[in-house]
PDB file of C-alpha atoms in Angstrom:
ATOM      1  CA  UNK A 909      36.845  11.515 -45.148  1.00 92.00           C
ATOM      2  CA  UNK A 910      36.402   8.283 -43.051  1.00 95.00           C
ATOM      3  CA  UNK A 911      37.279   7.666 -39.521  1.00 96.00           C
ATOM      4  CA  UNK A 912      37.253   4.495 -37.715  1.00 97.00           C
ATOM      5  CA  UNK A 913      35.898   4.741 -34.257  1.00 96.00           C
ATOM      6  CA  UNK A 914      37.515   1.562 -31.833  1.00 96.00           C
ATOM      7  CA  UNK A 915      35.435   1.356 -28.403  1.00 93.00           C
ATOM      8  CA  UNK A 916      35.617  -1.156 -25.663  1.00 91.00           C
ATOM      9  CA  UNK A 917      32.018  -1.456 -26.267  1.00 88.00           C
ATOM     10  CA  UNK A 918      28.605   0.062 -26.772  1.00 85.00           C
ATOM     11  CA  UNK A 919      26.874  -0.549 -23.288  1.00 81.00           C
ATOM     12  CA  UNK A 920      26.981   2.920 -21.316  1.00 70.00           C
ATOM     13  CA  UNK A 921      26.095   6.109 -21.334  1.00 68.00           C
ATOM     14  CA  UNK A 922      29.516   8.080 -20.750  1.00 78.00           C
ATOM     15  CA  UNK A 923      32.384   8.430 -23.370  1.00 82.00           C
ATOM     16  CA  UNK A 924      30.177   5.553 -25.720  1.00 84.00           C
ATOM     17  CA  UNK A 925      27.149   7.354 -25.710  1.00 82.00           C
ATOM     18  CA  UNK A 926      29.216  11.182 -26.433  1.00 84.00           C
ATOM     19  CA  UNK A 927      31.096   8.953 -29.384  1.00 85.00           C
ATOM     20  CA  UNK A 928      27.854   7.639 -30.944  1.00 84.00           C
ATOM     21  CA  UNK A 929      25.748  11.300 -30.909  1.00 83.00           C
ATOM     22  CA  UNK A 930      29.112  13.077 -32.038  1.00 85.00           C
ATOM     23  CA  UNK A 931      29.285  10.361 -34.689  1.00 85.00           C
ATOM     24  CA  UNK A 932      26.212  10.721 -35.666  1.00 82.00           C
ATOM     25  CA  UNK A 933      26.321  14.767 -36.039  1.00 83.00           C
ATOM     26  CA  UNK A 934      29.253  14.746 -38.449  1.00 85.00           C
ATOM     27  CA  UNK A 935      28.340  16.251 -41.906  1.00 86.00           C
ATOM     28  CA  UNK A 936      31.638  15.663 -44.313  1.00 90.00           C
ATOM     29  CA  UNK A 937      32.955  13.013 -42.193  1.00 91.00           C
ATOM     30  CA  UNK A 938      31.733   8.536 -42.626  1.00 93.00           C
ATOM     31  CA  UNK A 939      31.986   6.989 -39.060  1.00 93.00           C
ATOM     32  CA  UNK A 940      32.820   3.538 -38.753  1.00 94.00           C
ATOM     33  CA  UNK A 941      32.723   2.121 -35.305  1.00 94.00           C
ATOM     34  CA  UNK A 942      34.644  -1.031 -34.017  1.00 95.00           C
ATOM     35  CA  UNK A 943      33.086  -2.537 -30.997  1.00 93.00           C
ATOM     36  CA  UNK A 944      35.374  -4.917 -29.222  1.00 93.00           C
ATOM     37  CA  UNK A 945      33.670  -6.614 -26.553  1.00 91.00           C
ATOM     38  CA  UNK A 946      30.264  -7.287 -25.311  1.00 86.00           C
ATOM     39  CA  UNK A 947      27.802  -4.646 -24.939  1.00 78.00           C
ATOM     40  CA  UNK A 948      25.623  -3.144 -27.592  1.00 70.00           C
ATOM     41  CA  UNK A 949      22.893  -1.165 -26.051  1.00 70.00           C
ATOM     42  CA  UNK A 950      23.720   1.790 -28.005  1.00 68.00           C
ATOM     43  CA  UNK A 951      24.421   0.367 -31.058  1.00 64.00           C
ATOM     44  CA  UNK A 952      20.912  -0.139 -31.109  1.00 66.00           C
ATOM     45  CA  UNK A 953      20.315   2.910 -31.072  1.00 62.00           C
ATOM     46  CA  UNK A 954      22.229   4.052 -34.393  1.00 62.00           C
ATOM     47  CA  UNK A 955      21.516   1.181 -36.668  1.00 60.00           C
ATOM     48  CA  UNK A 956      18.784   3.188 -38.548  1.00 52.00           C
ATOM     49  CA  UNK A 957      21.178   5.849 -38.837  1.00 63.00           C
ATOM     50  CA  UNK A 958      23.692   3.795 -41.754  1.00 72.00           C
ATOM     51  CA  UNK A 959      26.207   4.183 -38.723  1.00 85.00           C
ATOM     52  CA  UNK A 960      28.508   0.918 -40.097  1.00 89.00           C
ATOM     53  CA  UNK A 961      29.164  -0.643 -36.979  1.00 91.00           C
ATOM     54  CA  UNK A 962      31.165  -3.997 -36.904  1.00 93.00           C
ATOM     55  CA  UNK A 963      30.765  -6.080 -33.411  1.00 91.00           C
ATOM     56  CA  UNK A 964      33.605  -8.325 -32.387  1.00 92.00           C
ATOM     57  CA  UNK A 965      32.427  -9.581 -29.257  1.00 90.00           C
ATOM     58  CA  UNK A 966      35.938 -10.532 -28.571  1.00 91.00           C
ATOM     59  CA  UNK A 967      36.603 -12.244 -24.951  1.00 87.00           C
ATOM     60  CA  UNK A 968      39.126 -11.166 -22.998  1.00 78.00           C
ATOM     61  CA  UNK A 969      42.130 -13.231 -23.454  1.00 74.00           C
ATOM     62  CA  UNK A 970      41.309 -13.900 -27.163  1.00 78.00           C
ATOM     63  CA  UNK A 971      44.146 -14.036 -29.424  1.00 83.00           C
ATOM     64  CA  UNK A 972      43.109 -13.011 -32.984  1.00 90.00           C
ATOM     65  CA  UNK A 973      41.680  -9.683 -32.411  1.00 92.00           C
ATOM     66  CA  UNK A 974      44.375  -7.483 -33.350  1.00 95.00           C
ATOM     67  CA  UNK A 975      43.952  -9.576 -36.773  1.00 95.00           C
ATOM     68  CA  UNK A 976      40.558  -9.197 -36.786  1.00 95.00           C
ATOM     69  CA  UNK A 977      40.717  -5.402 -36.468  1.00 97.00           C
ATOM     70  CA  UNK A 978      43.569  -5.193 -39.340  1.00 97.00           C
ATOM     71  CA  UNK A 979      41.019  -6.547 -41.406  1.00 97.00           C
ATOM     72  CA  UNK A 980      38.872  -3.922 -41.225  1.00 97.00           C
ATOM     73  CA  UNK A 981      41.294  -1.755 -41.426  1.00 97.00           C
ATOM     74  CA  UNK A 982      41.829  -2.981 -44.963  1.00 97.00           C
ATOM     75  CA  UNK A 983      38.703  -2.699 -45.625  1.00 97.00           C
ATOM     76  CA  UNK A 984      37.370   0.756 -44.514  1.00 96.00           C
ATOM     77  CA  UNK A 985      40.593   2.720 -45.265  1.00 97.00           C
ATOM     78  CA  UNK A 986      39.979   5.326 -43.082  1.00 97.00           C
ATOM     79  CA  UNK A 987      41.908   8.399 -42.714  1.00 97.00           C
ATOM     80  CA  UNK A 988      42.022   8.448 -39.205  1.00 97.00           C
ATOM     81  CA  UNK A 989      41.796   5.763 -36.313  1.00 98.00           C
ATOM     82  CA  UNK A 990      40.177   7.343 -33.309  1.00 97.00           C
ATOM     83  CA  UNK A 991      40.129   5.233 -29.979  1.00 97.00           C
ATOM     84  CA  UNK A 992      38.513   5.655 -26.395  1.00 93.00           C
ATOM     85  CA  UNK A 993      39.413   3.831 -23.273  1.00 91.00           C
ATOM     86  CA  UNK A 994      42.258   1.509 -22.255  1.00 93.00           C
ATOM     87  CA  UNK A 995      41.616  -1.390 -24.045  1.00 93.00           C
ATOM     88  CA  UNK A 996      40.379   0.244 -26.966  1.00 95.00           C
ATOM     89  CA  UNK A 997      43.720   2.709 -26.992  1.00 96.00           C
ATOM     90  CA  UNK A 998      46.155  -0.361 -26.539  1.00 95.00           C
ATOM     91  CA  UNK A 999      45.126  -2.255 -29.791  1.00 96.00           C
ATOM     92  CA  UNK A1000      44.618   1.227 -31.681  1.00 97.00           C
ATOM     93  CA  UNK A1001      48.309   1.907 -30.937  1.00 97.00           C
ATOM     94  CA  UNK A1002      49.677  -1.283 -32.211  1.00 96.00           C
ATOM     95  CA  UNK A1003      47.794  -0.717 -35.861  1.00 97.00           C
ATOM     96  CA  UNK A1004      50.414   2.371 -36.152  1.00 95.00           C
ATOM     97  CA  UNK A1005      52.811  -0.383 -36.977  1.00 95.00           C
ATOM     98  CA  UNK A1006      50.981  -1.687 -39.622  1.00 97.00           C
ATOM     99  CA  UNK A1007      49.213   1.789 -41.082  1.00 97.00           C
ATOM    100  CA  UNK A1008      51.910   4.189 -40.111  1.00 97.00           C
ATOM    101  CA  UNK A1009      49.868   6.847 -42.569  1.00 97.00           C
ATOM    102  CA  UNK A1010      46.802   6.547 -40.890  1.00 98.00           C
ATOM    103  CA  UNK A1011      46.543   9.424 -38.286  1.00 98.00           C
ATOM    104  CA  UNK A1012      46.140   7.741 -35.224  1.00 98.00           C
ATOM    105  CA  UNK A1013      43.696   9.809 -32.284  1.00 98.00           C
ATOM    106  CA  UNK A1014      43.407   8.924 -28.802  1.00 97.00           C
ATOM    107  CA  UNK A1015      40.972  10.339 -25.978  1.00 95.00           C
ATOM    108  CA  UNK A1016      40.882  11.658 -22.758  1.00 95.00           C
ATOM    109  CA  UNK A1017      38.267  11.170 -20.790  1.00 90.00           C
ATOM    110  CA  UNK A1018      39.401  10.925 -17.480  1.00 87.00           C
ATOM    111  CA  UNK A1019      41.665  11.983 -14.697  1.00 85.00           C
ATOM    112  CA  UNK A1020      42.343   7.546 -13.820  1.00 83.00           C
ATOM    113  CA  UNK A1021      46.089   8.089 -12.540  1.00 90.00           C
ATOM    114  CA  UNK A1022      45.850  11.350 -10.432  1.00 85.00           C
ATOM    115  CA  UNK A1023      47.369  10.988  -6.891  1.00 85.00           C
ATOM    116  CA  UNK A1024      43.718  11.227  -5.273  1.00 79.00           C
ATOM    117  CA  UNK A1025      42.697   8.206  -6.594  1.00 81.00           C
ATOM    118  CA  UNK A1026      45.859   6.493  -6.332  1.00 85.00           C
ATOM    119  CA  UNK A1027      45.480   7.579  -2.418  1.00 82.00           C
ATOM    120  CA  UNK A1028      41.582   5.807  -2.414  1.00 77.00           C
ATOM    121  CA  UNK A1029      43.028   2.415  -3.176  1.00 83.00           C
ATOM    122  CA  UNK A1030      44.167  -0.947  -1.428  1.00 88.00           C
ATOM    123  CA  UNK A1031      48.074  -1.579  -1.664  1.00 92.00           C
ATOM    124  CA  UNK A1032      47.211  -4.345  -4.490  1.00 93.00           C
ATOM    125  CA  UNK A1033      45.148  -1.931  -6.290  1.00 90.00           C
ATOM    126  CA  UNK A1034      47.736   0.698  -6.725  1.00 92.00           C
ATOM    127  CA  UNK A1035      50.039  -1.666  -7.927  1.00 94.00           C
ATOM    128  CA  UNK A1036      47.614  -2.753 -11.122  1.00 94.00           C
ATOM    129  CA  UNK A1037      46.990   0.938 -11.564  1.00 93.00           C
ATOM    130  CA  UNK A1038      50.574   1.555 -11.280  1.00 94.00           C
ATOM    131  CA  UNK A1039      50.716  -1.209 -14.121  1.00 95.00           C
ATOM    132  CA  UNK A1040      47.811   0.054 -16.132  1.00 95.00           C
ATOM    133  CA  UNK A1041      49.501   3.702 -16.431  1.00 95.00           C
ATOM    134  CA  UNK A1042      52.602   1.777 -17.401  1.00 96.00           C
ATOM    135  CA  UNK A1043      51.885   0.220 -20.480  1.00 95.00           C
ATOM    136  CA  UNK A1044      49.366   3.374 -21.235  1.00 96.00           C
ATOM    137  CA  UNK A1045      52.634   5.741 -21.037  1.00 96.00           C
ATOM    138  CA  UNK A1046      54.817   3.569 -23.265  1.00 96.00           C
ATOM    139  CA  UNK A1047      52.010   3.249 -26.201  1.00 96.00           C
ATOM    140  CA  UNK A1048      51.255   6.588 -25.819  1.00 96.00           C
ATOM    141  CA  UNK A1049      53.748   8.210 -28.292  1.00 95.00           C
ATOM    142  CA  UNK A1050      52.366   6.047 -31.096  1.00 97.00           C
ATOM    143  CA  UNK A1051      49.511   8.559 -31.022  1.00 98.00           C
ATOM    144  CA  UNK A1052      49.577  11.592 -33.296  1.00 98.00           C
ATOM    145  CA  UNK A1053      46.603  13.322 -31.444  1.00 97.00           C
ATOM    146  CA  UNK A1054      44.681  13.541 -28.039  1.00 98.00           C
ATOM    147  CA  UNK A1055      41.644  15.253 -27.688  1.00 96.00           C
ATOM    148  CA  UNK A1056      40.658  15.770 -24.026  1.00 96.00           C
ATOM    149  CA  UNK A1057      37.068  16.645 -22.816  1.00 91.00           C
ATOM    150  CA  UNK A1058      38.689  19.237 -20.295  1.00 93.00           C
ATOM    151  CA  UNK A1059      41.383  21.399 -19.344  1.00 95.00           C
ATOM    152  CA  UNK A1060      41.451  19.314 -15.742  1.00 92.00           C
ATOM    153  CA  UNK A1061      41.658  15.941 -17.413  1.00 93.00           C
ATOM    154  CA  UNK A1062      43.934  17.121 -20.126  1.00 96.00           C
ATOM    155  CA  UNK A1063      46.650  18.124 -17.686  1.00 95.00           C
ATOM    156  CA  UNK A1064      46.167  15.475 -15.574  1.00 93.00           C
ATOM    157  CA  UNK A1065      47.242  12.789 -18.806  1.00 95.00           C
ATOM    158  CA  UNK A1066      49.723  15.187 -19.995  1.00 96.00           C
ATOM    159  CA  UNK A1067      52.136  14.807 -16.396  1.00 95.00           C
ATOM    160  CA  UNK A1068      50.859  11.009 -15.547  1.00 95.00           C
ATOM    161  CA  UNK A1069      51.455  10.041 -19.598  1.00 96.00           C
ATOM    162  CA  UNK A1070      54.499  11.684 -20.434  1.00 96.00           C
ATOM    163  CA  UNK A1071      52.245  13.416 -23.649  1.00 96.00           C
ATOM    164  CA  UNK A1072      53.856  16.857 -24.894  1.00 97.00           C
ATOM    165  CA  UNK A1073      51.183  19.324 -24.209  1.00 96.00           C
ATOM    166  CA  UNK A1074      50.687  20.389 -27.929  1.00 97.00           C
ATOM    167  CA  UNK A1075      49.499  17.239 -29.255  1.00 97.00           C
ATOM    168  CA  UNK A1076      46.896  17.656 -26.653  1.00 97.00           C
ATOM    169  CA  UNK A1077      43.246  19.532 -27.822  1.00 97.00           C
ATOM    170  CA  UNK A1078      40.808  20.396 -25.109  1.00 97.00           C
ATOM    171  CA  UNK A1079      37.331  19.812 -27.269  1.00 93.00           C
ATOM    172  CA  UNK A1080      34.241  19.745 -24.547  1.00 89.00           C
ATOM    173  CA  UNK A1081      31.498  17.562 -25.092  1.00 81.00           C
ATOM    174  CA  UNK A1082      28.182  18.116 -26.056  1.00 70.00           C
ATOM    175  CA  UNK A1083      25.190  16.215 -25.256  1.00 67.00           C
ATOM    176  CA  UNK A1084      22.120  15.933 -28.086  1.00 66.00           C
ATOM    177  CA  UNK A1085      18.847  16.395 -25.849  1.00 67.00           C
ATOM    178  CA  UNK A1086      14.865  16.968 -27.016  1.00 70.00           C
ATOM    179  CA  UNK A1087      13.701  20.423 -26.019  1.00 71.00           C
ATOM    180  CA  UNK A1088      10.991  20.039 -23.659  1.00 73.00           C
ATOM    181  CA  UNK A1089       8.594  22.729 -21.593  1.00 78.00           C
ATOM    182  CA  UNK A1090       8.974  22.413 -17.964  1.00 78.00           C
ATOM    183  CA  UNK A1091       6.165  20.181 -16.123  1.00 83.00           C
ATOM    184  CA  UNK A1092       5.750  22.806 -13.369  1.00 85.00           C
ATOM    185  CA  UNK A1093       3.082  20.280 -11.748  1.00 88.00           C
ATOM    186  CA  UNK A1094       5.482  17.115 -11.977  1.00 87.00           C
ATOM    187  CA  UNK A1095       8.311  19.561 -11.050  1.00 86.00           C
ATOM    188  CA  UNK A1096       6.021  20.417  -7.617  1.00 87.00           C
ATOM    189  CA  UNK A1097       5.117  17.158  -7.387  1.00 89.00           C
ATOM    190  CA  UNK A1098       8.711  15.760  -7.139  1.00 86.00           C
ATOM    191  CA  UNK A1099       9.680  18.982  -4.532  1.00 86.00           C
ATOM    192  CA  UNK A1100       6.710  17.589  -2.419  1.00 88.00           C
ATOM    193  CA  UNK A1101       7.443  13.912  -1.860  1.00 87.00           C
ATOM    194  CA  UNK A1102      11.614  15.164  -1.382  1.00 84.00           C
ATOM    195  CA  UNK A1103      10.296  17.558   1.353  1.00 84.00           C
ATOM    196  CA  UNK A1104      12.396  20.529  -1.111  1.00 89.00           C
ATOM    197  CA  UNK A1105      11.256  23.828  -0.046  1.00 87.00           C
ATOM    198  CA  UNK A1106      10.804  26.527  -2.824  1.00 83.00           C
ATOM    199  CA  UNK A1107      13.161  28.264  -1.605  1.00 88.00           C
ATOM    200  CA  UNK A1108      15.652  25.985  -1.182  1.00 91.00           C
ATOM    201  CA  UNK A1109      18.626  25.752  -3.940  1.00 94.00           C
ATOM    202  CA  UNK A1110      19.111  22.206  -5.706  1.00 94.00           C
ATOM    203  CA  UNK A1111      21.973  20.873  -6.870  1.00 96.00           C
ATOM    204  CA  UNK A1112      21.855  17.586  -9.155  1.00 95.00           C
ATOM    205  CA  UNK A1113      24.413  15.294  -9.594  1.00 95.00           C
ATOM    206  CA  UNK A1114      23.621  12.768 -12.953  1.00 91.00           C
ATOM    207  CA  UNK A1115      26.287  10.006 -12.704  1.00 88.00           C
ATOM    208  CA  UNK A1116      27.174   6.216 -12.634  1.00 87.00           C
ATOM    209  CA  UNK A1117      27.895   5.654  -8.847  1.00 91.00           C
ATOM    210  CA  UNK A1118      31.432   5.034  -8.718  1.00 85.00           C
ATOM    211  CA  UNK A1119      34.772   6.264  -6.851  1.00 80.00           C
ATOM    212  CA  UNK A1120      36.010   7.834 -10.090  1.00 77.00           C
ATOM    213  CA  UNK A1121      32.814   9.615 -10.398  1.00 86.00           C
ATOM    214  CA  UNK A1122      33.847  10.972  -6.948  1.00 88.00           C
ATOM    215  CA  UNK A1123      30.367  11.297  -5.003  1.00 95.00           C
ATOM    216  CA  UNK A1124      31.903  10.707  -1.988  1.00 94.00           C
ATOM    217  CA  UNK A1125      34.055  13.414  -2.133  1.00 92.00           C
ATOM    218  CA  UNK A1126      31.010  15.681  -3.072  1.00 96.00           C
ATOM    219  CA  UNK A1127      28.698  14.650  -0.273  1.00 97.00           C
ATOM    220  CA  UNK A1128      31.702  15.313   2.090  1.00 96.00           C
ATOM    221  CA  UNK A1129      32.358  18.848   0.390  1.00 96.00           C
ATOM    222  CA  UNK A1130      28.018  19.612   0.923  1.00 97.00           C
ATOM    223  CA  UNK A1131      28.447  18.495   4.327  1.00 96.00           C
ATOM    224  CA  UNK A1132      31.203  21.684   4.484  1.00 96.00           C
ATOM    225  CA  UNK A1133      29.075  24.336   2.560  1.00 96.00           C
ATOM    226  CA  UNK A1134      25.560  23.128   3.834  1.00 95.00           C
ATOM    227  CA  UNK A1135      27.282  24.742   7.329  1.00 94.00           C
ATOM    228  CA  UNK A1136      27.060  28.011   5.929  1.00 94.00           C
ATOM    229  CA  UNK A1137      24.347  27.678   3.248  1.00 94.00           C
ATOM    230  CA  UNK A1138      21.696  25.762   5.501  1.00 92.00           C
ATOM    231  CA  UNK A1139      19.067  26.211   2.504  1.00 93.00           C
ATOM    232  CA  UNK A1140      20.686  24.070   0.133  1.00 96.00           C
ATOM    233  CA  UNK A1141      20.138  20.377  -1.245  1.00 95.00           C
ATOM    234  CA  UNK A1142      21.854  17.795  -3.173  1.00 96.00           C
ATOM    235  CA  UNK A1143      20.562  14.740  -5.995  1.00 95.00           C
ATOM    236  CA  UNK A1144      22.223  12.473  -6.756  1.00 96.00           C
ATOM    237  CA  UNK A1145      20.953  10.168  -9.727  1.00 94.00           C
ATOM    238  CA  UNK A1146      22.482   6.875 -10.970  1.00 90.00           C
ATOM    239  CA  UNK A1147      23.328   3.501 -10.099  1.00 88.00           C
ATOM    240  CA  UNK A1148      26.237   1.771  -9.425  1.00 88.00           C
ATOM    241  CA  UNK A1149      28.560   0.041  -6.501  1.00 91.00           C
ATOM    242  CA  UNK A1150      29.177   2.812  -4.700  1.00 93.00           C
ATOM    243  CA  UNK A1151      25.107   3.079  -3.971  1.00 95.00           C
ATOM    244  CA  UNK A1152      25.633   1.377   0.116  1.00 95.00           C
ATOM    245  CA  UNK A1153      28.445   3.898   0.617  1.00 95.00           C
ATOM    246  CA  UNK A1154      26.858   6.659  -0.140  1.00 97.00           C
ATOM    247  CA  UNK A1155      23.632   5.495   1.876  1.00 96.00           C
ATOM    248  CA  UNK A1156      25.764   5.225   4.508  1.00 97.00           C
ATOM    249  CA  UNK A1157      27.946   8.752   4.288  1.00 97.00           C
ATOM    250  CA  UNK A1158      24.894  10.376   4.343  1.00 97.00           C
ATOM    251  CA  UNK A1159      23.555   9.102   7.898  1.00 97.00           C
ATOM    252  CA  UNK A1160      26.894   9.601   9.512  1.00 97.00           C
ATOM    253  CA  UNK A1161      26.930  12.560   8.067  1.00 96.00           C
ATOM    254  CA  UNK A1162      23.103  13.553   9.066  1.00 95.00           C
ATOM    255  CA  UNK A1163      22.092  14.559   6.219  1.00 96.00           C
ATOM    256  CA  UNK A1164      19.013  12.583   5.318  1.00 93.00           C
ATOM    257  CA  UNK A1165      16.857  16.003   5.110  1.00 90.00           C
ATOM    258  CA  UNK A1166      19.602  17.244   2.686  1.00 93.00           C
ATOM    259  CA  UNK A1167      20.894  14.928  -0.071  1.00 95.00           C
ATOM    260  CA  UNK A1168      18.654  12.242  -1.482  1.00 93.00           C
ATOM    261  CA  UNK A1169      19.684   9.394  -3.573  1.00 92.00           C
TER     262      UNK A1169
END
């Protein structure tokens, strides 16, 4: 069997980089991945694995690249068109009228049109969200399948999308990682210069630094338990736009000796 894989791109390490290592696992399945825009770090990656991977580059406004994707289409003959995010979704659901046999899956991967984000953004900003969700719900029933990577996110699609609930599958991620023993020394070390007692309980958060990554909200919830749980502390790893913000939360919040970025 043969499934064709259509991605914004291949730059990240989120839903492109779950994709490529789920991809890459499959046993009775050929992957074919689409790549429609710029961004190819991870493609890199899977060359040497005979992972077929055709690169579009398209720009934004181009034209042709429904065309060009229908041509691959014809191609590959896959027998099933899986997609992941917006842009990716909204040209996967127009090749249903073309290959109305092909099974047609769509993804889940996050909770974009719940009412606390809507409530975190400017006037204009909810209005292009309110847009966005728009022309996501009307494609939607084009789809045959979701798969969501949670119960949280699946619900959250399922009411803002207008998806019936069965065509819906929660299937959690896994993530691929080398087994490695523990450097207790570099582990000491890195307690040392962060001023972490031993006894004191970490908590590590591994993320881009965005609002829908919602750090914000978590240093405001540590702020709240660190009240009653004095001997905790909170990491936050990744980069991003949000990386000011969160400098700043954590000074009004005074909690330099408690979360580090």
């Amino acid at each position: 069997m043969k499934v064709v894989y259509i991605i914004d791109t291949l730059s990240g390490y989120g839903a492109e980089k779950s994709i490529m290592q789920i991809a890459d696992n499959l046993t009775y399945t050929t992957p074919v991945f689409i790549q429609l825009y710029k961004g190819y770090e991870i493609g890199n990656l899977y060359e040497k694995e005979s992972i077929k991977i055709y690169s579009l580059r398209l720009e934004n406004n181009q034209s042709n690249g429904l065309e060009k994707i229908i041509e691959i289409i014809k191609l590959e003959v896959p027998e099933i068109i899986h997609s992941t995010l917006f842009r990716a979704d909204q040209y996967a659901r127009q090749l249903k009228n073309f290959f109305p046999s092909i099974i047609l899956v769509g993804s889940f991967v996050s909770n974009s049109y719940s009412s606390n984000r809507f409530k975190q953004l400017s006037f204009i900003s909810k209005l292009k969200l309110k847009s966005t969700q728009f022309r996501d719900r009307i494609s939607a029933g084009n789809v045959d399948y979701f798969i969501s990577n949670s119960l949280a996110i699946k619900k959250s699609n399922v009411k803002a999308l207008g998806v019936p609930s069965n065509k819906v599958e929660v299937i959690y991620r896994g993530r691929r990682f080398e087994k490695k023993d523990i450097d207790k020394d570099l582990i000491s070390k890195t307690r040392s210069e962060l001023r972490i007692d031993s006894d004191n309980k970490v908590f590590l958060n591994v993320a881009r630094l965005s609002i829908g990554k919602g750090q914000l909200d978590l240093v405001r919830a540590f702020k709240k338990a660190s009240i009653n749980y004095p001997y905790i502390v909170l990491l936050l790893v990744g980069e991003g736009v949000l990386f000011k913000d969160l400098q700043n939360l954590i000074v009004s919040l005074e909690l330099e000796e408690k979360v580090f970025l």
